[in-house]
PDB file of C-alpha atoms in Angstrom:
ATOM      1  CA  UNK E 679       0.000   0.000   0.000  1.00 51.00           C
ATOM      2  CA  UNK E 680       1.059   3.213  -0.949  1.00 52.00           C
ATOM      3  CA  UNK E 681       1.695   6.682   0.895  1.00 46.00           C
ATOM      4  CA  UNK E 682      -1.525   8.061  -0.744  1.00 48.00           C
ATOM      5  CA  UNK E 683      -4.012   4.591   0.281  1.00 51.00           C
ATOM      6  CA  UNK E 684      -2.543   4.525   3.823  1.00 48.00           C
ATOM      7  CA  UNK E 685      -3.054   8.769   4.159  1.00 45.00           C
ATOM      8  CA  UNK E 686      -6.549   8.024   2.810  1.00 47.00           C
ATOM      9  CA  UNK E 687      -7.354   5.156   5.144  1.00 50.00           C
ATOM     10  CA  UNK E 688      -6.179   7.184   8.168  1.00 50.00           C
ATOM     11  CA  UNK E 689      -8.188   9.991   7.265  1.00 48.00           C
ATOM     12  CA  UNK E 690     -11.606   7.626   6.550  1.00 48.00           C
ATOM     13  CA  UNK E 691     -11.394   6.628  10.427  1.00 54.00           C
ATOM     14  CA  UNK E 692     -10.561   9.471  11.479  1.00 45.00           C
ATOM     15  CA  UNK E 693     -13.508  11.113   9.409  1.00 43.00           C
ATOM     16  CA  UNK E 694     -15.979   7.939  10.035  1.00 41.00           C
ATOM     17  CA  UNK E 695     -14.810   7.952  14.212  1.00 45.00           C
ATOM     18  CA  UNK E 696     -15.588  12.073  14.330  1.00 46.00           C
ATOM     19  CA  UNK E 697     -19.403  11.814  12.190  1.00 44.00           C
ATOM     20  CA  UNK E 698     -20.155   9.132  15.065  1.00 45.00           C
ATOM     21  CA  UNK E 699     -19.187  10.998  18.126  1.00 44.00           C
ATOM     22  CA  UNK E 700     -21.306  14.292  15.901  1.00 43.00           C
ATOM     23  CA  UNK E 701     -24.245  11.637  15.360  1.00 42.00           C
ATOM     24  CA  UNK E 702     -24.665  10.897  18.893  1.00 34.00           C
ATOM     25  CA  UNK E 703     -24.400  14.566  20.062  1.00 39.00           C
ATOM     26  CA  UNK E 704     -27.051  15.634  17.363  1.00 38.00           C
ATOM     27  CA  UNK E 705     -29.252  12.595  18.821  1.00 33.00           C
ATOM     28  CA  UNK E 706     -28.776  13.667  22.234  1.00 36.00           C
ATOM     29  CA  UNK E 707     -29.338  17.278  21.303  1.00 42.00           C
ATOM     30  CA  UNK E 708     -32.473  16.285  19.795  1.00 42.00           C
ATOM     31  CA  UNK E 709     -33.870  14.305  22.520  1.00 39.00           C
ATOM     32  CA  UNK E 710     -32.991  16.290  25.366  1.00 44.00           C
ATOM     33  CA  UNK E 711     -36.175  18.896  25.010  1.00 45.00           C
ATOM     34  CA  UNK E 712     -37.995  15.361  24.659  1.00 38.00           C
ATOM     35  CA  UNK E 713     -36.539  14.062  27.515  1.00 43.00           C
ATOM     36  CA  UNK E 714     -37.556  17.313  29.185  1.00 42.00           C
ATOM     37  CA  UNK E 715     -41.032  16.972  28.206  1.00 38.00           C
ATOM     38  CA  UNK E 716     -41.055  13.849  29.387  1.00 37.00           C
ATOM     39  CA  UNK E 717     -39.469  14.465  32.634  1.00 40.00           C
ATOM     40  CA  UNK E 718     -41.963  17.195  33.078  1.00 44.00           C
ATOM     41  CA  UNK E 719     -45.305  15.189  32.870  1.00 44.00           C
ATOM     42  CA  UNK E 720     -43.377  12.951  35.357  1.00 40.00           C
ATOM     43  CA  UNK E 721     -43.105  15.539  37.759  1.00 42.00           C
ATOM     44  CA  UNK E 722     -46.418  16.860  37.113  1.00 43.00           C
ATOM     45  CA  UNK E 723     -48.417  13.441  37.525  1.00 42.00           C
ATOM     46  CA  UNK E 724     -46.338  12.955  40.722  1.00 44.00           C
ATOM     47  CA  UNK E 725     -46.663  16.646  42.215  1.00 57.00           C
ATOM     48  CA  UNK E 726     -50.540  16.878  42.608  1.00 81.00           C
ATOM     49  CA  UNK E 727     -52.420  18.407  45.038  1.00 93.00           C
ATOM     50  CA  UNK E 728     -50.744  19.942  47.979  1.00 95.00           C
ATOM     51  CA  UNK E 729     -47.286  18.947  47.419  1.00 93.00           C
ATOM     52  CA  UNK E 730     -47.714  21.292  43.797  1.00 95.00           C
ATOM     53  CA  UNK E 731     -49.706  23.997  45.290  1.00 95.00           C
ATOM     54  CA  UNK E 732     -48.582  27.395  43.618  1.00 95.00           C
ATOM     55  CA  UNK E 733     -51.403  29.712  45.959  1.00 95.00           C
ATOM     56  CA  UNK E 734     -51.767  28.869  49.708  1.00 96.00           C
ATOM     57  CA  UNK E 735     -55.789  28.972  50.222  1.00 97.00           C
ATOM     58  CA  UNK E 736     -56.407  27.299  53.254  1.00 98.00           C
ATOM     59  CA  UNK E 737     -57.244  29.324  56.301  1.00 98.00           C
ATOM     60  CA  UNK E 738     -60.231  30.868  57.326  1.00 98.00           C
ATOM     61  CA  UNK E 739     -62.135  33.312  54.909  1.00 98.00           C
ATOM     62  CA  UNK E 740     -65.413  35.531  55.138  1.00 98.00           C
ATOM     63  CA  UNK E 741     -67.311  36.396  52.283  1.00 97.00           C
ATOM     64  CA  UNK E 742     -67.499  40.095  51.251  1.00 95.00           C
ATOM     65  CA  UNK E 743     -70.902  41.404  50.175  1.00 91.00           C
ATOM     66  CA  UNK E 744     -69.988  43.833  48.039  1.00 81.00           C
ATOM     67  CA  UNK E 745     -72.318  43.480  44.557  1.00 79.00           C
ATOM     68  CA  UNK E 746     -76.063  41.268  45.151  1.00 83.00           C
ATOM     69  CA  UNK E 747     -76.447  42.379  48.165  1.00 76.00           C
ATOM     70  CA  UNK E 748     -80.327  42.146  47.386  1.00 79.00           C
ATOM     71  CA  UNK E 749     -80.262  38.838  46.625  1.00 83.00           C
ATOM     72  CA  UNK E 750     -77.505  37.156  48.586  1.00 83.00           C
ATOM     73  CA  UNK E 751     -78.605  38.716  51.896  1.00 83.00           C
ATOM     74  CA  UNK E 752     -82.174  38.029  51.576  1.00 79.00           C
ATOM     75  CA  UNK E 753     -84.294  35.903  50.077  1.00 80.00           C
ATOM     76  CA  UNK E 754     -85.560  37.394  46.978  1.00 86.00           C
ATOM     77  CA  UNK E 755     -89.192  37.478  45.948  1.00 88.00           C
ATOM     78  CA  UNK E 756     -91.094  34.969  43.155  1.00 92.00           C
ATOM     79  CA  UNK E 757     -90.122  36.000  39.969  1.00 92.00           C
ATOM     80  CA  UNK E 758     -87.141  37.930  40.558  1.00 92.00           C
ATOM     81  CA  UNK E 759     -85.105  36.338  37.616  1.00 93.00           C
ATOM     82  CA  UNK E 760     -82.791  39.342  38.086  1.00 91.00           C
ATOM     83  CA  UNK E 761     -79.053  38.843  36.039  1.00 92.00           C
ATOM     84  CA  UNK E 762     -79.796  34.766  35.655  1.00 96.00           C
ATOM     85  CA  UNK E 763     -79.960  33.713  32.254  1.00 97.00           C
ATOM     86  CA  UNK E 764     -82.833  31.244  33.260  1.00 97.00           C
ATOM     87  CA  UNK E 765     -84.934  29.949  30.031  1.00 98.00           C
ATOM     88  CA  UNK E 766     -88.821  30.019  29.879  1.00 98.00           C
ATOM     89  CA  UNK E 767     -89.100  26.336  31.967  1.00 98.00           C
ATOM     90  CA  UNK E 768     -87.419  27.702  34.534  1.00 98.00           C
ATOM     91  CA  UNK E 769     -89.447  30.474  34.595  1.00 97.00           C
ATOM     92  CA  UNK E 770     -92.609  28.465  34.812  1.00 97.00           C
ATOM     93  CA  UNK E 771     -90.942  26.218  37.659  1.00 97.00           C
ATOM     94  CA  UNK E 772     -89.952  29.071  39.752  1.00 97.00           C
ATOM     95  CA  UNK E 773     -93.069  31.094  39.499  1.00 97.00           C
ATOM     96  CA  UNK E 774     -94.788  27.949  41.379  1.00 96.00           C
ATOM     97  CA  UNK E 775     -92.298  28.159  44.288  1.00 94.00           C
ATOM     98  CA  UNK E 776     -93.367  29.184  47.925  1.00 93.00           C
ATOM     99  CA  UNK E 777     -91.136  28.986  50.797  1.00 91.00           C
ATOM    100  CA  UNK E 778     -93.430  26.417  52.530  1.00 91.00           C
ATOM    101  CA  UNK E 779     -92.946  24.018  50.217  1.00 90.00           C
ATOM    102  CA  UNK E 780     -89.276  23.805  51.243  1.00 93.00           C
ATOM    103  CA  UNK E 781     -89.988  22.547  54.768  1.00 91.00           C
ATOM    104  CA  UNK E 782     -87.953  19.795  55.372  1.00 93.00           C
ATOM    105  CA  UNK E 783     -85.869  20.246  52.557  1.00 95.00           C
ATOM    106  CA  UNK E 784     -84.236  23.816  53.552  1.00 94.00           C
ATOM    107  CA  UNK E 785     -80.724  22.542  52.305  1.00 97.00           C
ATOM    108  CA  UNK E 786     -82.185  22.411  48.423  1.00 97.00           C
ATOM    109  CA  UNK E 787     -80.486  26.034  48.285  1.00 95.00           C
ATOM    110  CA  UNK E 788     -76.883  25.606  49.764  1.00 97.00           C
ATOM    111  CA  UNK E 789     -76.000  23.175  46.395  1.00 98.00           C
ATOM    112  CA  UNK E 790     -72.707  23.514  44.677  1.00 98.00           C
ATOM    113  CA  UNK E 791     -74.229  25.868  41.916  1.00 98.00           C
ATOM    114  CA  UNK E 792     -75.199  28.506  45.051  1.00 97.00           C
ATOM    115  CA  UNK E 793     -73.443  28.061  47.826  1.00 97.00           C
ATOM    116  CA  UNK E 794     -70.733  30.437  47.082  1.00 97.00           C
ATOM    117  CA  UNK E 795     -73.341  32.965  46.895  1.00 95.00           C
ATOM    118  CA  UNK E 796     -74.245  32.478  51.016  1.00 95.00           C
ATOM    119  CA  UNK E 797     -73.139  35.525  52.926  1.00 94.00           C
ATOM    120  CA  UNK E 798     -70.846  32.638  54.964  1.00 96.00           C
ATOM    121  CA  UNK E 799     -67.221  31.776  56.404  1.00 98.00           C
ATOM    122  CA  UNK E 800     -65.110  29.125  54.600  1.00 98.00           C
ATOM    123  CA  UNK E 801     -62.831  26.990  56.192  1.00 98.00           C
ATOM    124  CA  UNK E 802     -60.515  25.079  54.024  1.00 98.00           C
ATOM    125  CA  UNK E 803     -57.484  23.045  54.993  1.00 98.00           C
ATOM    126  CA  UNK E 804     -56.402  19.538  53.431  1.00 98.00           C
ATOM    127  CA  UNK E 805     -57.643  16.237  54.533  1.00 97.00           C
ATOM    128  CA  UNK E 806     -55.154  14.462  52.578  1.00 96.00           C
ATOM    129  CA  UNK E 807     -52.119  15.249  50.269  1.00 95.00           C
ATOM    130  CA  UNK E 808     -55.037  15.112  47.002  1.00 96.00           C
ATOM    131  CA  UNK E 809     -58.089  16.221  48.727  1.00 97.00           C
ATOM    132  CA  UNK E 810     -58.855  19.969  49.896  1.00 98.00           C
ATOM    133  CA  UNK E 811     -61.228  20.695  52.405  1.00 98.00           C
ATOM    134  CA  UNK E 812     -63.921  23.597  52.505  1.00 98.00           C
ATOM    135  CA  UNK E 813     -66.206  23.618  55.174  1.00 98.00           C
ATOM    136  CA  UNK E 814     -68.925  26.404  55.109  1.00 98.00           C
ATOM    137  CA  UNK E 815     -70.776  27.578  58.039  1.00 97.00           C
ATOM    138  CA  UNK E 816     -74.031  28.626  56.129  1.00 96.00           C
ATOM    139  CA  UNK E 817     -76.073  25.736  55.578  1.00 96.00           C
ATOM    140  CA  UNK E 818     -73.174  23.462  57.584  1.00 98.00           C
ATOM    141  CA  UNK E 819     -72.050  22.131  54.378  1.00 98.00           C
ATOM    142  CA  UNK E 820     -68.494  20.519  53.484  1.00 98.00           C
ATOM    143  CA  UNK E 821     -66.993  20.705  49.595  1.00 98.00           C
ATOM    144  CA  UNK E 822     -64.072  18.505  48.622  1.00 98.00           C
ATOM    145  CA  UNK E 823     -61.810  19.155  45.649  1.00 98.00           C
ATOM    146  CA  UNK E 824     -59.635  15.681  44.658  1.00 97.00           C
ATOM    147  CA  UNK E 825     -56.739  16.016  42.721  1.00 96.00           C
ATOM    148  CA  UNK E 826     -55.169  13.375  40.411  1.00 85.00           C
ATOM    149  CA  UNK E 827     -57.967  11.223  38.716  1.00 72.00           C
ATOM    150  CA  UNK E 828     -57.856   8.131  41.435  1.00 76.00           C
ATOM    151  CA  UNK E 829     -61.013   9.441  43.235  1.00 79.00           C
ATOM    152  CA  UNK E 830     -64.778   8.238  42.590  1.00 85.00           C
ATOM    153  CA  UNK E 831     -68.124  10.350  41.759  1.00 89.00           C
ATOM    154  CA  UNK E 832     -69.877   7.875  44.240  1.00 91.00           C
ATOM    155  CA  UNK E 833     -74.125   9.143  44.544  1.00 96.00           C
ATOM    156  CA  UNK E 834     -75.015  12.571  43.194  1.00 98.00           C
ATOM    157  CA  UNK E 835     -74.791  14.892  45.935  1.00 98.00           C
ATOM    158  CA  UNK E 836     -75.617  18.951  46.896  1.00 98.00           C
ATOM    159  CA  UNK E 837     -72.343  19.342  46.637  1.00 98.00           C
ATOM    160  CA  UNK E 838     -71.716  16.703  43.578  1.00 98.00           C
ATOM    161  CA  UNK E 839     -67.748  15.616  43.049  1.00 98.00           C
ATOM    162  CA  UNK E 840     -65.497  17.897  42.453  1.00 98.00           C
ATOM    163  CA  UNK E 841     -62.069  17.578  40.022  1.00 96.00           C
ATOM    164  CA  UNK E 842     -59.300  20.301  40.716  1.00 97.00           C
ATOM    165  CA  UNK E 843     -56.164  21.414  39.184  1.00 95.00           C
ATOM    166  CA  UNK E 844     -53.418  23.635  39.035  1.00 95.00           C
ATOM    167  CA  UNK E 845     -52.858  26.235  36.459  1.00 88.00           C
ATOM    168  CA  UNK E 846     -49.922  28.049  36.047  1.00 67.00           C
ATOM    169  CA  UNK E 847     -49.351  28.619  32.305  1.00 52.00           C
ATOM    170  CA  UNK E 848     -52.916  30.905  32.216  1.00 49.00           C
ATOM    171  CA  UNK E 849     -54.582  33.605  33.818  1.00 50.00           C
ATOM    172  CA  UNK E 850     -58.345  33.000  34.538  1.00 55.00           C
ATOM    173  CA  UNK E 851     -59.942  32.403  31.272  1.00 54.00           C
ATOM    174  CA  UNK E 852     -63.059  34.052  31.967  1.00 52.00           C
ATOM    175  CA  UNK E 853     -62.027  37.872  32.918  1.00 48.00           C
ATOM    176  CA  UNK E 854     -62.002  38.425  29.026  1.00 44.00           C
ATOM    177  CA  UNK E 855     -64.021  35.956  27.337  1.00 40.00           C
ATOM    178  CA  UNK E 856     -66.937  35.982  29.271  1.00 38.00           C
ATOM    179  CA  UNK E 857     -66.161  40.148  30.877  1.00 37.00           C
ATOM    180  CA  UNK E 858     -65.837  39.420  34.231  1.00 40.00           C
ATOM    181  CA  UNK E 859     -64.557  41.348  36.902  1.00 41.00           C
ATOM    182  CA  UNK E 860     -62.316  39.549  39.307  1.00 43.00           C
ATOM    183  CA  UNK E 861     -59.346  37.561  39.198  1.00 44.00           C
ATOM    184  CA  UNK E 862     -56.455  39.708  40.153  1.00 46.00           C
ATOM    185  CA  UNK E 863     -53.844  37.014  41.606  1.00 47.00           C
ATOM    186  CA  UNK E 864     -50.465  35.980  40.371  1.00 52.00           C
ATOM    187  CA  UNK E 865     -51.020  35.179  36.301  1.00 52.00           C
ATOM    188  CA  UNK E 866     -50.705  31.145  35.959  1.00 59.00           C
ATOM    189  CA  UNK E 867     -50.936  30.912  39.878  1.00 89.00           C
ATOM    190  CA  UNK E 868     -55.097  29.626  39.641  1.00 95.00           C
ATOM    191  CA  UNK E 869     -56.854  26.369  41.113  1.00 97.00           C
ATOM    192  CA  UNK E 870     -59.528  25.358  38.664  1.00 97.00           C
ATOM    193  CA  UNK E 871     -62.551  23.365  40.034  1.00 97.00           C
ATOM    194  CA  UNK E 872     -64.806  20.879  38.068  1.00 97.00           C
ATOM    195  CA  UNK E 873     -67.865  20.142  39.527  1.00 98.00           C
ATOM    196  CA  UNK E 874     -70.913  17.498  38.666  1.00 98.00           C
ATOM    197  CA  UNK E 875     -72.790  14.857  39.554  1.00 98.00           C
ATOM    198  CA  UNK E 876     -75.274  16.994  41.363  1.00 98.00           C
ATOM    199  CA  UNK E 877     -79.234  16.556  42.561  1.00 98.00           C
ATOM    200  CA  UNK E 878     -81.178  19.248  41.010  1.00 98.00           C
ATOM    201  CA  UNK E 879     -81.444  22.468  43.265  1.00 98.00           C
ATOM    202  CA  UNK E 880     -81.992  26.103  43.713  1.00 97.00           C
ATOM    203  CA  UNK E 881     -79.392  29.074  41.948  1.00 97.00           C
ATOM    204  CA  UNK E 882     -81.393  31.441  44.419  1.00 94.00           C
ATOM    205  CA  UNK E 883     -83.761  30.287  47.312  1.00 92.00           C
ATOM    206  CA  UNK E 884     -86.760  32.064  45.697  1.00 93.00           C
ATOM    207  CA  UNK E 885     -86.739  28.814  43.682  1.00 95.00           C
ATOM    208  CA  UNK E 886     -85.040  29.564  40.692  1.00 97.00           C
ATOM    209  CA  UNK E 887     -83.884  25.588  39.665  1.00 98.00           C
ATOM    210  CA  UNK E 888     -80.709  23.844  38.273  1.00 98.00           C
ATOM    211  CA  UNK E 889     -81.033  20.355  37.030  1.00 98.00           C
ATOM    212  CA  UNK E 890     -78.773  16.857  37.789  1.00 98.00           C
ATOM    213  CA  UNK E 891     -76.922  17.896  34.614  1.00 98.00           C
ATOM    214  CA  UNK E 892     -75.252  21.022  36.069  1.00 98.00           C
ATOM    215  CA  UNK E 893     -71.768  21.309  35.835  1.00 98.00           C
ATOM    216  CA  UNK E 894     -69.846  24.206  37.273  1.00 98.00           C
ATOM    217  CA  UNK E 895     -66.638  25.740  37.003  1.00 98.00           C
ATOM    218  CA  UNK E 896     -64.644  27.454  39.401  1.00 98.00           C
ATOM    219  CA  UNK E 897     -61.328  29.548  39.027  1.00 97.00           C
ATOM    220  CA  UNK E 898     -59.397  30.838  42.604  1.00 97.00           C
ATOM    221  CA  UNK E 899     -57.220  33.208  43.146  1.00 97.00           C
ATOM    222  CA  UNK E 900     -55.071  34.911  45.758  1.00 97.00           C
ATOM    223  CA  UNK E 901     -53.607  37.917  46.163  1.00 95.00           C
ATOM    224  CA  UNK E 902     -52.001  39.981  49.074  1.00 94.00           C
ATOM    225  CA  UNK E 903     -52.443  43.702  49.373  1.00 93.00           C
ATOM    226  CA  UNK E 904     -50.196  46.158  50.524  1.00 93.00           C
ATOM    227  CA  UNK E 905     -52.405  46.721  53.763  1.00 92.00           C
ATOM    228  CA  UNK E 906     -51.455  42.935  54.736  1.00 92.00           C
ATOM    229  CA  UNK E 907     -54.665  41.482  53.857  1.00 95.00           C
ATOM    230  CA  UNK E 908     -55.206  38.975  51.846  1.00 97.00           C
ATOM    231  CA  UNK E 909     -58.180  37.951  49.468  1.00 97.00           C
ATOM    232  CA  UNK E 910     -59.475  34.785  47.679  1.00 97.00           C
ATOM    233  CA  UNK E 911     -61.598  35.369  44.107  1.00 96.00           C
ATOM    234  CA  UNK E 912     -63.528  32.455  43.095  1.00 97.00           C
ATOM    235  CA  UNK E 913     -65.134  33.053  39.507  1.00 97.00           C
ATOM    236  CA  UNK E 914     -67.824  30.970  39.303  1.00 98.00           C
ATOM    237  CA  UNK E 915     -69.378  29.187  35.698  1.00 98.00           C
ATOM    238  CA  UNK E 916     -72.490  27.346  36.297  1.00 98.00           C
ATOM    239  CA  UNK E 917     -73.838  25.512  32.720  1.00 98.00           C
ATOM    240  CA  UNK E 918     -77.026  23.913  33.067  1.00 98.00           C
ATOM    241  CA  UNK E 919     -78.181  22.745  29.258  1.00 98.00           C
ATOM    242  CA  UNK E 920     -82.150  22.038  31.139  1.00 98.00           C
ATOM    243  CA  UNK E 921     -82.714  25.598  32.579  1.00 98.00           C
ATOM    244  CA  UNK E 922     -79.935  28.071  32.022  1.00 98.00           C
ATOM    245  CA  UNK E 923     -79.771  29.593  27.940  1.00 98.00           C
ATOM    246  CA  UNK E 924     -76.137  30.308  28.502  1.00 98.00           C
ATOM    247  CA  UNK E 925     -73.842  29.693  31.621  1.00 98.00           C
ATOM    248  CA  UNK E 926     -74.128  31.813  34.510  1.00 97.00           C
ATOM    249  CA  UNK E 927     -71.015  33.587  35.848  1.00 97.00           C
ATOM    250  CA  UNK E 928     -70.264  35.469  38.902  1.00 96.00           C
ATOM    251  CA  UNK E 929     -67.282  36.621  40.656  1.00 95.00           C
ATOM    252  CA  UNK E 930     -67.194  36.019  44.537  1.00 95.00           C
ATOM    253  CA  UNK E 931     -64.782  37.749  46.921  1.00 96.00           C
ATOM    254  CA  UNK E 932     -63.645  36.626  50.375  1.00 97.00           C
ATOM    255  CA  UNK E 933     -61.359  37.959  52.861  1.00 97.00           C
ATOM    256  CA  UNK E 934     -59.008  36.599  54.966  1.00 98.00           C
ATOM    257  CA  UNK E 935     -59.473  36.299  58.979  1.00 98.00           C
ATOM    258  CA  UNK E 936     -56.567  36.178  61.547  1.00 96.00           C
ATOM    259  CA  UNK E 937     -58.387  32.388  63.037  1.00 96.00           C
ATOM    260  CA  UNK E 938     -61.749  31.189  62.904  1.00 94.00           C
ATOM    261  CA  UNK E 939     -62.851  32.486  66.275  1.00 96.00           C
ATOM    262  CA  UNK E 940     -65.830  33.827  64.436  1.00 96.00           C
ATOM    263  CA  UNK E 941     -66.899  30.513  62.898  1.00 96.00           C
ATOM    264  CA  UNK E 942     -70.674  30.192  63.350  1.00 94.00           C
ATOM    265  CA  UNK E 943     -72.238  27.272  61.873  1.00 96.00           C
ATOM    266  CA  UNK E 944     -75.736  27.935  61.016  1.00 95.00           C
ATOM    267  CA  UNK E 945     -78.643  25.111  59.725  1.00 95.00           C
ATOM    268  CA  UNK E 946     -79.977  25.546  56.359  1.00 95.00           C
ATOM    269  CA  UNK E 947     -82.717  27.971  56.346  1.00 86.00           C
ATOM    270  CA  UNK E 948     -85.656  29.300  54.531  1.00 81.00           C
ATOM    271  CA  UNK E 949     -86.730  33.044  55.130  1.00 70.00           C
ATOM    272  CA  UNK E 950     -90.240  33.293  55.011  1.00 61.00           C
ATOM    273  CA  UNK E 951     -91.795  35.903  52.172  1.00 57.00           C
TER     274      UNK E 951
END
């Protein structure tokens, strides 16, 4: 062999031995965002619940009456339909409705759909590392949020099963599409609430119903003022495809408390017209 064959055959492995090592840092190059993606959905299927919680919203909170006053701190009267986009059955249902006919069943307005609305004290804390607590002192009644997708619907309920999430690449969906005031925390920093599997109920306790196929929607929020208070915004998207001609939204505010050394549970109640 030759000068020239035995320069070429040196330069072929070194040529061949250099486009492998290149290869295999294109490859890994190429899969590392994978890899990151990957790693990612890891972390997120593992960190549910409390151990991912961006916002801290346990505590004690009172609500702040500061828009329906007239229908959140009283009962209002038949046919006030006021700001619910109620269709012509509902109408017809809730024109029958006197408060007597509740007796017994005073509870039928403190349902997932409403209770938000009660001029009430939450208390939420976790039960467990997927499950968030929030007891209510109007009415007495206890929502749970599960995280993951382990947990079971069980019966309908008044305050149905709830599925809830973190969000942290959005803001709250609904302050633009749908105009709603509200929703001021940290952008991304949200827990989103899925609730169904209800029994029909009340959206106001002058008899105003929502069926067993109401779903509703909830976005929270938290944000800390200057003054050192802090305040949770729930945004609240009830859909109801038997009563409702387009989903109902309000925006509920509640404050903050040092303890819960004004916690007053109260029974479900209907105030007499």
């Amino acid at each position: 062999m030759n000068l020239l064959a035995l320069f070429i055959k040196a330069c072929s492995r070194i040529w061949i031995k250099h486009m492998k090592k290149t290869t295999l840092l294109l490859f890994v190059t190429l899969l590392a965002p994978v890899n990151s993606v990957f790693a990612q959905g890891e972390q997120d299927a593992i960190l549910t619940g409390r151990s991912a919680a961006p916002i801290d919203i346990t505590g004690t909170w009172v609500s702040v009456i500061s828009e329906d006053w007239i229908w959140r701190m009283v009962t209002p009267l038949i046919g006030d339909f006021s700001s619910i986009p109620e269709n012509e059955a509902a109408r017809e249902l809730a024109m029958q409705w006197r408060p007597e006919n509740d007796a017994g069943n005073e509870c039928i307005g403190y349902g997932a759909p409403a209770i938000m609305n009660e001029p009430a004290r939450l208390r939420i804390s976790w039960q467990d590392e997927q499950t968030l607590k929030m007891e209510i002192d109007s009415g007495m009644q206890t929502r749970l949020f599960h995280f993951g997708e382990n947990s079971l619907p069980g019966e309908p309920s008044r305050q149905g099963h709830t599925v809830a999430s973190w969000s942290r690449g959005i803001s709250n969906p609904t302050r633009g599409s749908l105009g709603v005031r509200g929703g001021f925390g940290d952008k991304g920093k949200t827990m989103v609430a899925h609730t169904s599997n209800l029994v029909p109920g009340y959206l106001r306790k002058n008899g105003i119903p929502f069926s067993d196929q109401t779903t509703v929607t909830e976005y929270f929020e938290v944000i800390d003022l200057a003054d050192g208070h802090t305040w949770l915004f729930d945004t609240v998207v009830v859909d109801d495809p038997v009563f409702l001609m387009e989903p109902w939204v309000v925006s509920r505010n509640f404050k903050k408390e040092p303890d819960d050394s004004k916690w007053d549970p109260q029974e479900c109640f209907v105030i007499q017209q």
